[in-house]
PDB file of C-alpha atoms in Angstrom:
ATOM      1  CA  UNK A   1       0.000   0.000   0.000  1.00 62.00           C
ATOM      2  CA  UNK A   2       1.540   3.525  -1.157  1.00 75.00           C
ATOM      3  CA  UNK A   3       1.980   5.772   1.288  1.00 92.00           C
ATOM      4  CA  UNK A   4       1.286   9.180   1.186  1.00 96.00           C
ATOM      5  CA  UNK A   5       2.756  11.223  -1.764  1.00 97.00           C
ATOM      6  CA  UNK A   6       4.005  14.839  -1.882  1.00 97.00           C
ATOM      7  CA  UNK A   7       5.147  16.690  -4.806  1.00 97.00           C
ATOM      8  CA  UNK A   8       7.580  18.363  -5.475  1.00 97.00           C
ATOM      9  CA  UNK A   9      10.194  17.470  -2.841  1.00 96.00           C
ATOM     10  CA  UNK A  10      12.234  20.112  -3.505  1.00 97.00           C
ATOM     11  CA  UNK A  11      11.243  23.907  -5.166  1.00 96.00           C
ATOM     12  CA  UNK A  12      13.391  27.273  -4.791  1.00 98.00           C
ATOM     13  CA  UNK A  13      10.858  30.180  -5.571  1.00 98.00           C
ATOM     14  CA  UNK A  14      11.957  33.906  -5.413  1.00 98.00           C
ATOM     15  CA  UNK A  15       9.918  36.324  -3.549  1.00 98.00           C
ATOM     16  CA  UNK A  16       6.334  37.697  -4.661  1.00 98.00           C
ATOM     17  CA  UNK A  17       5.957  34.331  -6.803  1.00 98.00           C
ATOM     18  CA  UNK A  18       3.013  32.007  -5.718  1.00 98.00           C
ATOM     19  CA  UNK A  19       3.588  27.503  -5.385  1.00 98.00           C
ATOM     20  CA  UNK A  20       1.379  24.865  -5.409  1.00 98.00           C
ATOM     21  CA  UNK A  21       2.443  21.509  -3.279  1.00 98.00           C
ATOM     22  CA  UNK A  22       0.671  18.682  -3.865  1.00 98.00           C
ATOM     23  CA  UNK A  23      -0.151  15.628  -1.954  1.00 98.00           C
ATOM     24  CA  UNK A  24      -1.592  12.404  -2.452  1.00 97.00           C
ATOM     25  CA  UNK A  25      -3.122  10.513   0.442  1.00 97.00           C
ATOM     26  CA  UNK A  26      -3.070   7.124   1.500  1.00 95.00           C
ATOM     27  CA  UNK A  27      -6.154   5.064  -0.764  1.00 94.00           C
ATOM     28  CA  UNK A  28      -9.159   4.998   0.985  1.00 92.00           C
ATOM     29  CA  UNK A  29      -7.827   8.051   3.413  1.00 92.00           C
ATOM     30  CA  UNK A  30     -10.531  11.050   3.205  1.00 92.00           C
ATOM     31  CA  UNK A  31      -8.648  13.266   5.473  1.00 91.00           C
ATOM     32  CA  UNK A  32      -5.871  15.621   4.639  1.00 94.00           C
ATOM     33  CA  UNK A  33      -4.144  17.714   6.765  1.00 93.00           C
ATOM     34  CA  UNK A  34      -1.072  20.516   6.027  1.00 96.00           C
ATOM     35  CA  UNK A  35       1.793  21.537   8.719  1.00 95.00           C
ATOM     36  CA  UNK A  36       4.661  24.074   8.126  1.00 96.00           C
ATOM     37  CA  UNK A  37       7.974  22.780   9.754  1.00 95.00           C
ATOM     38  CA  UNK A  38      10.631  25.389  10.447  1.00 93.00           C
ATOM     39  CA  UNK A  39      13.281  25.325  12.912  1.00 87.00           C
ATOM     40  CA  UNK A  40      11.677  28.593  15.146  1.00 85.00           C
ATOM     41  CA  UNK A  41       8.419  27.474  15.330  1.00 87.00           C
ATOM     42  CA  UNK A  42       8.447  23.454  14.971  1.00 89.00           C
ATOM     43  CA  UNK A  43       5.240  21.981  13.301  1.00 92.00           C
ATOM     44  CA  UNK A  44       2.275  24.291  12.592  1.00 92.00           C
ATOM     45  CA  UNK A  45      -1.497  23.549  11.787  1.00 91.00           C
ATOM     46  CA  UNK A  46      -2.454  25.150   8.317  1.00 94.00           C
ATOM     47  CA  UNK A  47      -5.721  23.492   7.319  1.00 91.00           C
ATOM     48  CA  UNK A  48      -7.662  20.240   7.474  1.00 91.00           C
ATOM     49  CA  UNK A  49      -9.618  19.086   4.506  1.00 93.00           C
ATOM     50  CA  UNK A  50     -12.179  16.315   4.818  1.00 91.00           C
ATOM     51  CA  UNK A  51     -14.146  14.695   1.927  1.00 90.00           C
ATOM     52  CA  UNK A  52     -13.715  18.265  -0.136  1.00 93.00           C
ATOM     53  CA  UNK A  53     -14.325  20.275   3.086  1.00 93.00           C
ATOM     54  CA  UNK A  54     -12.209  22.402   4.746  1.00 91.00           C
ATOM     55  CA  UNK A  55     -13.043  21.600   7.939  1.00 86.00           C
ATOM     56  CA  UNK A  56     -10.335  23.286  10.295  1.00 84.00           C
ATOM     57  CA  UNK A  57      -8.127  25.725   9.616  1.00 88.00           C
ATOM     58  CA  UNK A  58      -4.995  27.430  11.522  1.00 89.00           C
ATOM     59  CA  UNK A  59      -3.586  31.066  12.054  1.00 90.00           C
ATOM     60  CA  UNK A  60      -1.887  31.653   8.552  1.00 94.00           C
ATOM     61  CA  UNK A  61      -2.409  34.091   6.446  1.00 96.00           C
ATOM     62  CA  UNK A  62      -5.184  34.592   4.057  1.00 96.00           C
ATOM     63  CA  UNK A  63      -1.982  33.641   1.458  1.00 97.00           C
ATOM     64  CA  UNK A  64      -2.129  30.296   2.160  1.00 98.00           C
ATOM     65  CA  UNK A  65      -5.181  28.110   0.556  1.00 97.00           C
ATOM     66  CA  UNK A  66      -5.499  24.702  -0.122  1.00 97.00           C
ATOM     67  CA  UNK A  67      -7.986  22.197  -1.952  1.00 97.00           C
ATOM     68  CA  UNK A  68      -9.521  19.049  -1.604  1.00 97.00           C
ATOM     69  CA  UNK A  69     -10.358  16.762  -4.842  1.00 96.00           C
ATOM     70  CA  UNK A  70     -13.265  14.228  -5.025  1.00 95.00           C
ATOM     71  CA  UNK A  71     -10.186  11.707  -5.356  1.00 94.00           C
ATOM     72  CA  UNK A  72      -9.217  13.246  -1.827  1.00 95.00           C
ATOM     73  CA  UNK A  73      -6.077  14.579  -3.345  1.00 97.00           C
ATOM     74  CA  UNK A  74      -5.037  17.376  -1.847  1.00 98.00           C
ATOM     75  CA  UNK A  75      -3.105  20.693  -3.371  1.00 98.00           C
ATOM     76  CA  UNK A  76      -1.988  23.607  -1.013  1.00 98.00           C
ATOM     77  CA  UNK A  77      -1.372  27.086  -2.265  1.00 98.00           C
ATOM     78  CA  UNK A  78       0.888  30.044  -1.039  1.00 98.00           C
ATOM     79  CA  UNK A  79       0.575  33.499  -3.075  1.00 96.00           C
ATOM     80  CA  UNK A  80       3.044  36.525  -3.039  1.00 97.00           C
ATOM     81  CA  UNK A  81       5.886  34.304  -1.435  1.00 98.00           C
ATOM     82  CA  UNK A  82       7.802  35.666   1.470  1.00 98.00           C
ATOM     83  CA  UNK A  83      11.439  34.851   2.818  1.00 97.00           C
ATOM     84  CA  UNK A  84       9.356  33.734   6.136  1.00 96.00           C
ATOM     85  CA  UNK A  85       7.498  31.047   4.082  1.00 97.00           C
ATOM     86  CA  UNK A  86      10.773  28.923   3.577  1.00 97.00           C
ATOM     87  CA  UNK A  87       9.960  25.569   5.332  1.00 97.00           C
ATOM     88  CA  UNK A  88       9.306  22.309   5.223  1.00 96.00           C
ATOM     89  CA  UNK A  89       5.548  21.341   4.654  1.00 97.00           C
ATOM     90  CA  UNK A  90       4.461  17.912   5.477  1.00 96.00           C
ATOM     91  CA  UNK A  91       0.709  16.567   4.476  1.00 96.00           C
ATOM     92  CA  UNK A  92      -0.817  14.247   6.486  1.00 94.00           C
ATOM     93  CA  UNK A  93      -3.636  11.644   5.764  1.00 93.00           C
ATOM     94  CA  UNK A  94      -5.772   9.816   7.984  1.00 89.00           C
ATOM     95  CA  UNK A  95      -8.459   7.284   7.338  1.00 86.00           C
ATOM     96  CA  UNK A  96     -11.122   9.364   8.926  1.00 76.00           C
ATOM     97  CA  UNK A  97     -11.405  13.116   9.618  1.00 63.00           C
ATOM     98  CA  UNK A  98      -9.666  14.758  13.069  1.00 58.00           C
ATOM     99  CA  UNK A  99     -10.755  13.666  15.937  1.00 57.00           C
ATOM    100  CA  UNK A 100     -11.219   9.957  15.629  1.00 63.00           C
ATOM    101  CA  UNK A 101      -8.352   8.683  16.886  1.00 70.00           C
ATOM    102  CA  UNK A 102      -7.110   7.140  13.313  1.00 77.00           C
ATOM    103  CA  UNK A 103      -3.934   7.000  12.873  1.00 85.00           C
ATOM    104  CA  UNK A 104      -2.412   9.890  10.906  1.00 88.00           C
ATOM    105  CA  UNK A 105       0.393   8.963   8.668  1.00 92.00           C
ATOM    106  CA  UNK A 106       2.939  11.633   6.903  1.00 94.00           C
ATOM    107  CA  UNK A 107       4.289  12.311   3.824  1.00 96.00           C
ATOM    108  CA  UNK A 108       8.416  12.783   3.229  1.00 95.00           C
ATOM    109  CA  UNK A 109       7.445  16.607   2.922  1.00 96.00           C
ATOM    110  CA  UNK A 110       8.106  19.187   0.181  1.00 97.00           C
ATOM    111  CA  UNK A 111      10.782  21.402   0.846  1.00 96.00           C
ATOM    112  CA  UNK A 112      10.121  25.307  -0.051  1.00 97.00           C
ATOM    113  CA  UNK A 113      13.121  27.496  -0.237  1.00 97.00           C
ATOM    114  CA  UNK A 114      11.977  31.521  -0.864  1.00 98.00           C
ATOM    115  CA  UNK A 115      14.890  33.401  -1.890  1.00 97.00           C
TER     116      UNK A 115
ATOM    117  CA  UNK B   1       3.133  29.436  25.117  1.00 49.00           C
ATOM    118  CA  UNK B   2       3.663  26.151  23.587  1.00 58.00           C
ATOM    119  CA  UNK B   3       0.701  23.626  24.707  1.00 83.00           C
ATOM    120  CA  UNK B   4       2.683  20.936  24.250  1.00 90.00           C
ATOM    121  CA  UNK B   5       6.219  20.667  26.176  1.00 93.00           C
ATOM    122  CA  UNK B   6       8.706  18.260  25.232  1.00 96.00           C
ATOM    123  CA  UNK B   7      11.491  18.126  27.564  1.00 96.00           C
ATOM    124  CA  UNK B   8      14.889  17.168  27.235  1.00 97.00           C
ATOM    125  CA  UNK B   9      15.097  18.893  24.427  1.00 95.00           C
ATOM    126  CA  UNK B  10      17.946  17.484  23.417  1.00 96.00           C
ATOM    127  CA  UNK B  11      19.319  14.606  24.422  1.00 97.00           C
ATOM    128  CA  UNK B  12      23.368  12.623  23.670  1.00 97.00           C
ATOM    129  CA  UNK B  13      22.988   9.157  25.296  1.00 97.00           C
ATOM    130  CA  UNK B  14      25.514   6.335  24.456  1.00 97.00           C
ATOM    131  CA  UNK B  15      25.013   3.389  23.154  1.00 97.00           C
ATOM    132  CA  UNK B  16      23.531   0.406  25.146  1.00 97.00           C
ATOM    133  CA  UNK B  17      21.404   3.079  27.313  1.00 97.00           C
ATOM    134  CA  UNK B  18      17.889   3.382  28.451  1.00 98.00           C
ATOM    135  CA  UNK B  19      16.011   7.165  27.958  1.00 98.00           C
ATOM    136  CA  UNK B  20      13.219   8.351  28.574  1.00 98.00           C
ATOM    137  CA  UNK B  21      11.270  11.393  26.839  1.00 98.00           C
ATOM    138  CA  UNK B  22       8.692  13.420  28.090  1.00 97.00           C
ATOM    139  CA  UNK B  23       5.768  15.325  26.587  1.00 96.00           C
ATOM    140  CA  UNK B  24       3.481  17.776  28.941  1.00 95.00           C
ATOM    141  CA  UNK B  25       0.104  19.543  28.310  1.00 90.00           C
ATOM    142  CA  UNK B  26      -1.411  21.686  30.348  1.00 84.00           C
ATOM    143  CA  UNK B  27      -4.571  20.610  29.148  1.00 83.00           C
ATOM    144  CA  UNK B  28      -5.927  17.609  29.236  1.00 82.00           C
ATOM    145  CA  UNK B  29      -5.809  15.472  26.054  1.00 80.00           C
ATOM    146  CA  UNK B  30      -8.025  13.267  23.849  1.00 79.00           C
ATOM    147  CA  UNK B  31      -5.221  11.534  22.002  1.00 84.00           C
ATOM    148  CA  UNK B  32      -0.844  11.727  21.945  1.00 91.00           C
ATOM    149  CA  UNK B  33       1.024  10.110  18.963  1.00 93.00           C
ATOM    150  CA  UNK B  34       4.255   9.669  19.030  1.00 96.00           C
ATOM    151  CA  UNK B  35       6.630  10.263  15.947  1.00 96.00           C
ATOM    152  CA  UNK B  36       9.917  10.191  14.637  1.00 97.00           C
ATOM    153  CA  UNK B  37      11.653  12.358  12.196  1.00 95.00           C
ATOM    154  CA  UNK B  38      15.077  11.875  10.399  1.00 90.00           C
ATOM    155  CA  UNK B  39      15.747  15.636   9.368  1.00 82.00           C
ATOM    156  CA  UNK B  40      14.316  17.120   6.672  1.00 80.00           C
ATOM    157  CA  UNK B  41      12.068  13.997   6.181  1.00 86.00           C
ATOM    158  CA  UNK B  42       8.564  13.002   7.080  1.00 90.00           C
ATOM    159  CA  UNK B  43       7.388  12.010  10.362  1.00 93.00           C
ATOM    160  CA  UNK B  44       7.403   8.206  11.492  1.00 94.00           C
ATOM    161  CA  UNK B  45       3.970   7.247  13.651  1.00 93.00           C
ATOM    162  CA  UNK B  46       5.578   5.575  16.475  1.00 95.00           C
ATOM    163  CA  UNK B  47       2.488   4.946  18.433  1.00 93.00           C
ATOM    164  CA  UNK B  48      -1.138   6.662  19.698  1.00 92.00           C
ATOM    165  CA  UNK B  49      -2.643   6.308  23.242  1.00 93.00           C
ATOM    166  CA  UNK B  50      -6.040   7.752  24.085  1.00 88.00           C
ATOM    167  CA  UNK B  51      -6.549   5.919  27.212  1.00 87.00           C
ATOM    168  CA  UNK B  52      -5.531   7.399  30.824  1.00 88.00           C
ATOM    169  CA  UNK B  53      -3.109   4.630  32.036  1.00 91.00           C
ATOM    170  CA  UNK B  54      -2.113   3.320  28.918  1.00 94.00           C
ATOM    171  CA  UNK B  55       0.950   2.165  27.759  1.00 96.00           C
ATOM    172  CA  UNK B  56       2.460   0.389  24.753  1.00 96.00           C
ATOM    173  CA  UNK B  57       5.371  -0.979  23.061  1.00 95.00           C
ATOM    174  CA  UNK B  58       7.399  -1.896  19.669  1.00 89.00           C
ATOM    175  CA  UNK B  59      10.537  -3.482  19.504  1.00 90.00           C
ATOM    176  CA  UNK B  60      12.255  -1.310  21.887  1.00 95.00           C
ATOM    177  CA  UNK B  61      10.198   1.635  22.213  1.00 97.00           C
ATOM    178  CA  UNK B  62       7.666   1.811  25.477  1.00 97.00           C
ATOM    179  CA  UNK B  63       5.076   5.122  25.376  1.00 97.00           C
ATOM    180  CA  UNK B  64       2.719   5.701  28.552  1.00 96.00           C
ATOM    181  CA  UNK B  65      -0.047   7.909  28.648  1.00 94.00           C
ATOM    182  CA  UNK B  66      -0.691   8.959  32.627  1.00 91.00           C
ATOM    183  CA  UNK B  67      -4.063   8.816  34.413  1.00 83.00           C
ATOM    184  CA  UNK B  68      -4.620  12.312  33.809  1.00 86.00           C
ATOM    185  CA  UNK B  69      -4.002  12.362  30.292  1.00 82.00           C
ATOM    186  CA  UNK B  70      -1.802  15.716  30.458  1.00 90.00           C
ATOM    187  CA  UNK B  71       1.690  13.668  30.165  1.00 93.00           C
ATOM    188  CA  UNK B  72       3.557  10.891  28.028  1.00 96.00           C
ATOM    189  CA  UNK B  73       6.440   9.085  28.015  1.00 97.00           C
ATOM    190  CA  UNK B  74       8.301   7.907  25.767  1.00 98.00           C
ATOM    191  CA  UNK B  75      11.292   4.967  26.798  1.00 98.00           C
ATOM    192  CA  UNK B  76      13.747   3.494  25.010  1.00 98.00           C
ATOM    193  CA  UNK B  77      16.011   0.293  26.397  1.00 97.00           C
ATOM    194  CA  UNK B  78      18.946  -0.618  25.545  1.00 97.00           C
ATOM    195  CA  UNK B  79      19.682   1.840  22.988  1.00 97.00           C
ATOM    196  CA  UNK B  80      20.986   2.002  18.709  1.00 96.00           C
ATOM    197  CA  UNK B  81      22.635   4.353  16.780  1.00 95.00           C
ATOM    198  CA  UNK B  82      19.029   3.646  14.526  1.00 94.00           C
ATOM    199  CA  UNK B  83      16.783   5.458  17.467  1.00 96.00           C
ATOM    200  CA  UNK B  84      19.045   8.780  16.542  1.00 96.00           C
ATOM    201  CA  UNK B  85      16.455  11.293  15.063  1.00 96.00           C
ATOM    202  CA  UNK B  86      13.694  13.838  16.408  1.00 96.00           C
ATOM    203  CA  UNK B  87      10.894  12.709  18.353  1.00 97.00           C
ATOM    204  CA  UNK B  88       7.757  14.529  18.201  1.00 96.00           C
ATOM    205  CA  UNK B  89       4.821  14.132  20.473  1.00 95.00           C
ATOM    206  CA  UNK B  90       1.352  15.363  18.542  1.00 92.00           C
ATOM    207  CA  UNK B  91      -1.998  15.552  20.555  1.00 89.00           C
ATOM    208  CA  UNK B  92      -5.005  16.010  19.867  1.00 80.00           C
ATOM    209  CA  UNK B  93      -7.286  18.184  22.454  1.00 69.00           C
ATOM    210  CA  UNK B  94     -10.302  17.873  24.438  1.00 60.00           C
ATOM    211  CA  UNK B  95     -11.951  20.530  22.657  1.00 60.00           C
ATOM    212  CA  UNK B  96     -11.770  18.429  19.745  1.00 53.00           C
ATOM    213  CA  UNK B  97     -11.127  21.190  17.378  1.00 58.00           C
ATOM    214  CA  UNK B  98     -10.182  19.090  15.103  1.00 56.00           C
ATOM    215  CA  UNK B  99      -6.349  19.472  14.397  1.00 72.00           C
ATOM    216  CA  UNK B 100      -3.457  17.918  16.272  1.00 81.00           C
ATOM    217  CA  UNK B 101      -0.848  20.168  17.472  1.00 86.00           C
ATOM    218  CA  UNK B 102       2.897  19.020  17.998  1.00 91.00           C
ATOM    219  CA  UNK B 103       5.296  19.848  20.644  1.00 92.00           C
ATOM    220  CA  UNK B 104       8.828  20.877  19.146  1.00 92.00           C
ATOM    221  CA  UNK B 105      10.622  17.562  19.206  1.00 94.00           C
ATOM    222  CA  UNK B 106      13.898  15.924  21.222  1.00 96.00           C
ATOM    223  CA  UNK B 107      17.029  15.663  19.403  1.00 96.00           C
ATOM    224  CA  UNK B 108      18.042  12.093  19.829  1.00 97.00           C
ATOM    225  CA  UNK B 109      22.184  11.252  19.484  1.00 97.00           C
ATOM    226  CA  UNK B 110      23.056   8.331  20.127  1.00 97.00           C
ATOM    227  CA  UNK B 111      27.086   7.773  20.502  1.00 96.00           C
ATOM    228  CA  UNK B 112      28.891   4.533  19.131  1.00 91.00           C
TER     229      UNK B 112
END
């Protein structure tokens, strides 16, 4: 069974441009949830999507959107790119949505560098 | 302030050793998973608890969830330069808002 998918591992983007990371979940999973990893802050919440819904969502900046597909593929967004945005950002799928007490398995991350 | 508190934050053990790592909240918790991440790659699910009391184990690893539910441990005997990474403890809270928020990880060296 795949795990869970994220594309592109690796992306430099200059300032003011916009990205698009994409995950894949884990077949079957209908929950998909996005963290930012940097070294100050550790792992943040960003949003939650479940079945298409966005059903949670942390304290980011309008900037930062994301989607949910019928296929439960999930693609986040982050417009007008700032130096801060430079982390890692990890998806995370889950069989149901948050809280059930699934499990909640991680993908190798996608690293964003903003120069 | 950070909700969840990992402490040590890091930690250089030698080979062969026992450690233990712990994770606080000062609230109480509906669920704690346990992770572990090799920098700059994905997290690892180590193991969940949701019960006061509980405890489990793989291979090596032992995690305990206390009574309260506002503190885990996480245990490792006997040591391997393989258990060298970043632990994370991620919880999920009684409010059930429906995201799990992570404490900001042990650094785990192990020496030869």
């Amino acid at each position: 069974k795949a795990g869970v998918t994220q594309t592109p591992r690796y992306l430099i983007k200059t300032r003011g441009q916009q990205v698009t990371l994409s995950c894949s979940p884990i077949s079957g999973h209908r929950s998909v949830s996005w963290y930012q990893q940097t070294p100050g802050q550790g792992l943040q919440f960003l949003f939650e999507y479940f079945s298409e819904t966005q059903r949670n969502k942390g304290n980011f900046p309008g900037r930062f959107s994301g989607r949910q597909f019928s296929n439960s593929r999930s693609e986040m967004n982050v417009s007008t790119l700032e130096l801060g945005d430079s982390a890692l950002y990890l998806c995370a799928s889950s069989l149901g949505g948050i809280p059930s007490g699934n499990t909640i398995y991680f993908g190798e991350g996608s690293w964003l560098t903003v120069v | 302030s950070q909700e969840l508190e990992q402490s040590p934050q890091s930690l250089i053990v030698q080979e062969g050793k026992n450690l233990t790592i712990n994770c606080t909240s000062s609230k109480t918790l509906y669920g704690l998973y346990w992770y572990k991440q090799k920098y700059g790659e994905g997290l690892i699910f180590l193991m969940m608890l949701q019960k006061g009391g509980e405890e489990k184990s793989h291979e090596k690893i032992t995690a305990k969830l206390d009574e309260k539910k506002q503190q885990s441990s996480l245990h490792i005997t006997a040591s391997q330069p393989s258990h060298a990474g970043i632990y994370l403890c991620g919880a999920e809270r009684m409010n059930r808002d429906d995201k799990i928020i992570f404490g900001k990880g042990t650094r785990l060296h192990i020496l030869p």
